[in-house]
Amino acid sequence: MIELIDTYWLYFLVGQYPHGPLGGLALTLILAVLGLLFAFPLGLVFGIARVSPWRSVRWPVSALIQIVRGTPLLMVVFWAYFFLPSLTGQNTDQFWTMLVALVVFDAAYLAEIIRAGIQALGKGQTESARSLGFSYLVAMRLVILPQVVRNMLPSLVNQFVSTIKETSLGYIIGLTEVSFIATQINTQVLTRPAEVYLLLGLTYFILCFGLSRFAFWLERHLQQRTMAKAHA
């Protein structure tokens, strides 16, 4: 495996870049980061809508979220791959197709994380803010959401872990993320598939396990800060 890493490490990390398109592990991380960043504001809006006192807002958003969460990401990727060109009139490349699919999918899950965070605070927080003269939206922006976002940081890290693994589905549309690059390396060496895919598995494991431990540490740190403030 050392020889394999020594020969293909740069290709595994960045694909053909700078002599071709960026790929490999770098593309996987960029796609995961952008997917989560673009999904967050959409998930935030959906999450607030999920607890809205207005049924005309709450019900359609709830139905949309349940449809997306009940659909495999593979199907969302296919829909994006075939629907976007018909909508825009132009062929959409694999990167933007996968990014749109990740944003839609992650936004639905982030909306549920935000909804759970808002409901975990209890109605007393909102009622107290409303009693001070704040409107519902102002109370949500100034009082509720700052607490929710802080408390949901561990869940955001865990969602990032899931997004990293979800990028591997870009393989089916020819996106040169890290699992696609691993397959290309395997076709070149032919006789060492176990080593190639073991390296791929270790890469995913190191990334995801490291982030999971960070989420665990962050959760404990936030709990300790909350307890310290409660005893102060």
Tab-separated table of C-alpha atoms in Angstrom:
chain	number	residue	atom	x	y	z
A	1	MET	CA	0.000	0.000	0.000
A	2	ILE	CA	2.941	2.371	0.669
A	3	GLU	CA	3.983	2.065	-2.969
A	4	LEU	CA	0.407	2.771	-4.060
A	5	ILE	CA	0.221	5.906	-1.920
A	6	ASP	CA	3.627	7.083	-3.113
A	7	THR	CA	2.572	6.767	-6.758
A	8	TYR	CA	-0.997	8.057	-6.677
A	9	TRP	CA	-1.268	10.297	-3.600
A	10	LEU	CA	-1.456	13.555	-5.571
A	11	TYR	CA	-4.013	12.130	-8.001
A	12	PHE	CA	-6.019	10.820	-5.036
A	13	LEU	CA	-5.993	14.241	-3.367
A	14	VAL	CA	-6.675	16.655	-6.260
A	15	GLY	CA	-7.352	14.567	-9.379
A	16	GLN	CA	-5.854	16.032	-12.558
A	17	TYR	CA	-5.464	19.537	-11.116
A	18	PRO	CA	-3.692	21.831	-12.168
A	19	HIS	CA	-3.491	20.178	-15.606
A	20	GLY	CA	-7.175	19.293	-15.579
A	21	PRO	CA	-10.328	19.598	-13.489
A	22	LEU	CA	-10.075	19.463	-9.713
A	23	GLY	CA	-11.088	16.114	-8.237
A	24	GLY	CA	-10.305	13.588	-5.540
A	25	LEU	CA	-10.474	14.296	-1.836
A	26	ALA	CA	-10.255	18.068	-2.355
A	27	LEU	CA	-13.402	18.046	-4.495
A	28	THR	CA	-15.204	15.858	-1.952
A	29	LEU	CA	-14.464	18.304	0.873
A	30	ILE	CA	-15.307	21.383	-1.219
A	31	LEU	CA	-18.609	19.833	-2.259
A	32	ALA	CA	-19.494	18.878	1.322
A	33	VAL	CA	-18.607	22.312	2.724
A	34	LEU	CA	-20.496	24.219	0.025
A	35	GLY	CA	-23.469	21.873	0.278
A	36	LEU	CA	-23.800	22.491	4.012
A	37	LEU	CA	-23.163	26.250	3.741
A	38	PHE	CA	-25.780	26.762	1.040
A	39	ALA	CA	-28.241	24.421	2.748
A	40	PHE	CA	-28.044	26.168	6.127
A	41	PRO	CA	-29.987	29.380	5.302
A	42	LEU	CA	-32.588	27.333	3.432
A	43	GLY	CA	-32.839	24.887	6.323
A	44	LEU	CA	-33.103	27.804	8.740
A	45	VAL	CA	-36.076	29.254	6.854
A	46	PHE	CA	-37.726	25.831	6.612
A	47	GLY	CA	-37.089	25.111	10.293
A	48	ILE	CA	-38.718	28.377	11.365
A	49	ALA	CA	-41.616	27.683	9.021
A	50	ARG	CA	-42.055	24.241	10.625
A	51	VAL	CA	-42.900	25.876	13.977
A	52	SER	CA	-44.749	28.830	12.503
A	53	PRO	CA	-48.124	29.685	14.074
A	54	TRP	CA	-49.538	30.137	10.562
A	55	ARG	CA	-50.855	26.926	8.994
A	56	SER	CA	-50.579	28.298	5.468
A	57	VAL	CA	-46.803	28.466	6.006
A	58	ARG	CA	-46.300	25.425	8.217
A	59	TRP	CA	-48.199	22.772	6.271
A	60	PRO	CA	-46.681	23.196	2.764
A	61	VAL	CA	-43.137	23.351	4.179
A	62	SER	CA	-43.785	20.315	6.383
A	63	ALA	CA	-45.075	18.366	3.374
A	64	LEU	CA	-42.032	19.338	1.288
A	65	ILE	CA	-39.607	18.309	4.043
A	66	GLN	CA	-41.308	14.957	4.557
A	67	ILE	CA	-41.184	14.256	0.812
A	68	VAL	CA	-37.464	15.038	0.593
A	69	ARG	CA	-36.585	13.125	3.774
A	70	GLY	CA	-38.615	10.155	2.558
A	71	THR	CA	-36.763	10.068	-0.775
A	72	PRO	CA	-33.309	8.471	-1.213
A	73	LEU	CA	-30.576	10.947	-2.082
A	74	LEU	CA	-29.888	8.841	-5.159
A	75	MET	CA	-33.299	9.820	-6.533
A	76	VAL	CA	-32.690	13.495	-5.692
A	77	VAL	CA	-29.404	13.319	-7.639
A	78	PHE	CA	-31.208	11.807	-10.636
A	79	TRP	CA	-33.941	14.453	-10.487
A	80	ALA	CA	-31.364	17.228	-10.357
A	81	TYR	CA	-29.380	15.650	-13.187
A	82	PHE	CA	-32.373	15.428	-15.551
A	83	PHE	CA	-34.565	18.284	-14.267
A	84	LEU	CA	-32.054	21.136	-14.136
A	85	PRO	CA	-31.188	21.026	-17.884
A	86	SER	CA	-34.878	21.096	-18.788
A	87	LEU	CA	-35.420	24.029	-16.414
A	88	THR	CA	-32.400	26.092	-17.457
A	89	GLY	CA	-32.176	24.995	-21.089
A	90	GLN	CA	-28.483	24.199	-20.598
A	91	ASN	CA	-26.596	21.091	-19.678
A	92	THR	CA	-25.565	21.284	-16.034
A	93	ASP	CA	-22.199	19.791	-15.165
A	94	GLN	CA	-21.801	17.081	-12.547
A	95	PHE	CA	-20.504	19.397	-9.831
A	96	TRP	CA	-23.494	21.747	-9.866
A	97	THR	CA	-25.918	18.858	-10.213
A	98	MET	CA	-24.519	17.180	-7.125
A	99	LEU	CA	-24.330	20.457	-5.227
A	100	VAL	CA	-27.997	21.245	-5.882
A	101	ALA	CA	-28.984	17.730	-4.780
A	102	LEU	CA	-26.957	18.058	-1.568
A	103	VAL	CA	-28.397	21.491	-0.790
A	104	VAL	CA	-31.983	20.276	-1.185
A	105	PHE	CA	-31.356	17.100	0.801
A	106	ASP	CA	-29.341	18.716	3.595
A	107	ALA	CA	-31.780	21.612	3.921
A	108	ALA	CA	-34.579	19.181	4.770
A	109	TYR	CA	-32.523	17.531	7.516
A	110	LEU	CA	-31.221	20.846	8.849
A	111	ALA	CA	-34.801	22.098	9.030
A	112	GLU	CA	-35.674	19.230	11.356
A	113	ILE	CA	-32.580	19.895	13.482
A	114	ILE	CA	-33.565	23.561	13.788
A	115	ARG	CA	-37.204	22.703	14.498
A	116	ALA	CA	-36.152	20.334	17.281
A	117	GLY	CA	-33.806	22.981	18.694
A	118	ILE	CA	-36.546	25.615	18.765
A	119	GLN	CA	-39.040	23.290	20.394
A	120	ALA	CA	-36.447	22.148	22.952
A	121	LEU	CA	-36.255	25.705	24.312
A	122	GLY	CA	-39.900	25.616	25.272
A	123	LYS	CA	-42.653	28.152	24.694
A	124	GLY	CA	-41.577	30.248	27.664
A	125	GLN	CA	-38.719	31.815	25.733
A	126	THR	CA	-41.000	33.001	22.934
A	127	GLU	CA	-43.713	34.131	25.330
A	128	SER	CA	-41.211	36.136	27.374
A	129	ALA	CA	-39.907	37.858	24.256
A	130	ARG	CA	-43.441	38.585	23.056
A	131	SER	CA	-44.316	40.047	26.447
A	132	LEU	CA	-41.504	42.569	25.941
A	133	GLY	CA	-43.222	43.798	22.791
A	134	PHE	CA	-41.260	41.830	20.179
A	135	SER	CA	-43.104	40.527	17.164
A	136	TYR	CA	-42.919	36.794	16.464
A	137	LEU	CA	-40.213	37.173	13.817
A	138	VAL	CA	-38.145	39.630	15.864
A	139	ALA	CA	-38.353	37.354	18.920
A	140	MET	CA	-37.228	34.447	16.768
A	141	ARG	CA	-34.281	36.421	15.354
A	142	LEU	CA	-33.037	38.078	18.545
A	143	VAL	CA	-33.928	35.587	21.284
A	144	ILE	CA	-34.618	32.087	19.993
A	145	LEU	CA	-32.277	31.531	17.049
A	146	PRO	CA	-29.022	32.611	18.775
A	147	GLN	CA	-29.629	29.954	21.430
A	148	VAL	CA	-30.720	27.329	18.905
A	149	VAL	CA	-27.709	27.794	16.615
A	150	ARG	CA	-25.295	27.531	19.534
A	151	ASN	CA	-26.954	24.358	20.838
A	152	MET	CA	-27.146	22.724	17.425
A	153	LEU	CA	-23.423	23.047	16.606
A	154	PRO	CA	-22.724	19.349	17.413
A	155	SER	CA	-25.626	18.329	15.174
A	156	LEU	CA	-24.233	20.523	12.399
A	157	VAL	CA	-20.881	18.735	12.626
A	158	ASN	CA	-22.676	15.372	12.448
A	159	GLN	CA	-24.610	16.558	9.411
A	160	PHE	CA	-21.306	17.537	7.816
A	161	VAL	CA	-20.090	13.964	8.388
A	162	SER	CA	-23.183	12.649	6.614
A	163	THR	CA	-22.677	15.102	3.760
A	164	ILE	CA	-19.097	13.923	3.227
A	165	LYS	CA	-20.349	10.362	2.812
A	166	GLU	CA	-23.238	11.470	0.595
A	167	THR	CA	-20.831	13.047	-1.917
A	168	SER	CA	-19.808	9.527	-2.955
A	169	LEU	CA	-23.109	9.301	-4.870
A	170	GLY	CA	-21.585	11.752	-7.340
A	171	TYR	CA	-19.881	8.663	-8.747
A	172	ILE	CA	-23.070	7.664	-10.563
A	173	ILE	CA	-23.099	10.865	-12.643
A	174	GLY	CA	-19.363	10.826	-13.343
A	175	LEU	CA	-18.289	13.398	-10.740
A	176	THR	CA	-14.575	12.972	-10.059
A	177	GLU	CA	-14.839	12.943	-6.265
A	178	VAL	CA	-12.600	10.687	-4.194
A	179	SER	CA	-14.466	7.393	-4.719
A	180	PHE	CA	-14.508	7.956	-8.498
A	181	ILE	CA	-10.765	8.651	-8.423
A	182	ALA	CA	-10.208	5.471	-6.398
A	183	THR	CA	-12.030	3.499	-9.086
A	184	GLN	CA	-9.865	5.063	-11.787
A	185	ILE	CA	-6.726	4.175	-9.825
A	186	ASN	CA	-8.025	0.620	-9.504
A	187	THR	CA	-8.477	0.335	-13.280
A	188	GLN	CA	-4.838	1.365	-13.713
A	189	VAL	CA	-3.290	-1.050	-11.217
A	190	LEU	CA	-5.841	-3.857	-11.879
A	191	THR	CA	-4.388	-6.393	-9.458
A	192	ARG	CA	-4.695	-4.428	-6.199
A	193	PRO	CA	-8.368	-3.570	-5.646
A	194	ALA	CA	-8.256	-4.549	-1.960
A	195	GLU	CA	-5.503	-2.036	-1.264
A	196	VAL	CA	-7.142	0.735	-3.304
A	197	TYR	CA	-10.528	0.425	-1.631
A	198	LEU	CA	-8.974	-0.112	1.793
A	199	LEU	CA	-7.220	3.227	1.330
A	200	LEU	CA	-10.526	4.800	0.286
A	201	GLY	CA	-12.284	3.330	3.308
A	202	LEU	CA	-9.550	4.534	5.659
A	203	THR	CA	-9.802	8.018	4.185
A	204	TYR	CA	-13.542	8.195	4.849
A	205	PHE	CA	-13.085	6.672	8.297
A	206	ILE	CA	-10.380	9.125	9.383
A	207	LEU	CA	-12.415	12.109	8.196
A	208	CYS	CA	-15.745	10.992	9.611
A	209	PHE	CA	-14.435	9.546	12.872
A	210	GLY	CA	-12.360	12.661	13.529
A	211	LEU	CA	-15.357	14.928	12.941
A	212	SER	CA	-17.606	12.693	15.060
A	213	ARG	CA	-15.194	12.930	17.984
A	214	PHE	CA	-15.063	16.688	17.498
A	215	ALA	CA	-18.876	16.816	17.644
A	216	PHE	CA	-18.794	14.749	20.863
A	217	TRP	CA	-16.208	17.093	22.392
A	218	LEU	CA	-18.177	20.143	21.308
A	219	GLU	CA	-21.369	18.780	22.836
A	220	ARG	CA	-19.657	18.126	26.171
A	221	HIS	CA	-18.023	21.558	26.080
A	222	LEU	CA	-21.364	23.278	25.514
A	223	GLN	CA	-22.958	21.260	28.318
A	224	GLN	CA	-20.188	22.264	30.709
A	225	ARG	CA	-20.591	25.927	29.780
A	226	THR	CA	-24.347	25.696	30.326
A	227	MET	CA	-23.860	24.072	33.738
A	228	ALA	CA	-21.247	26.666	34.716
A	229	LYS	CA	-23.628	29.504	33.825
A	230	ALA	CA	-26.433	27.814	35.760
A	231	HIS	CA	-24.279	27.651	38.911
A	232	ALA	CA	-22.922	31.174	38.505
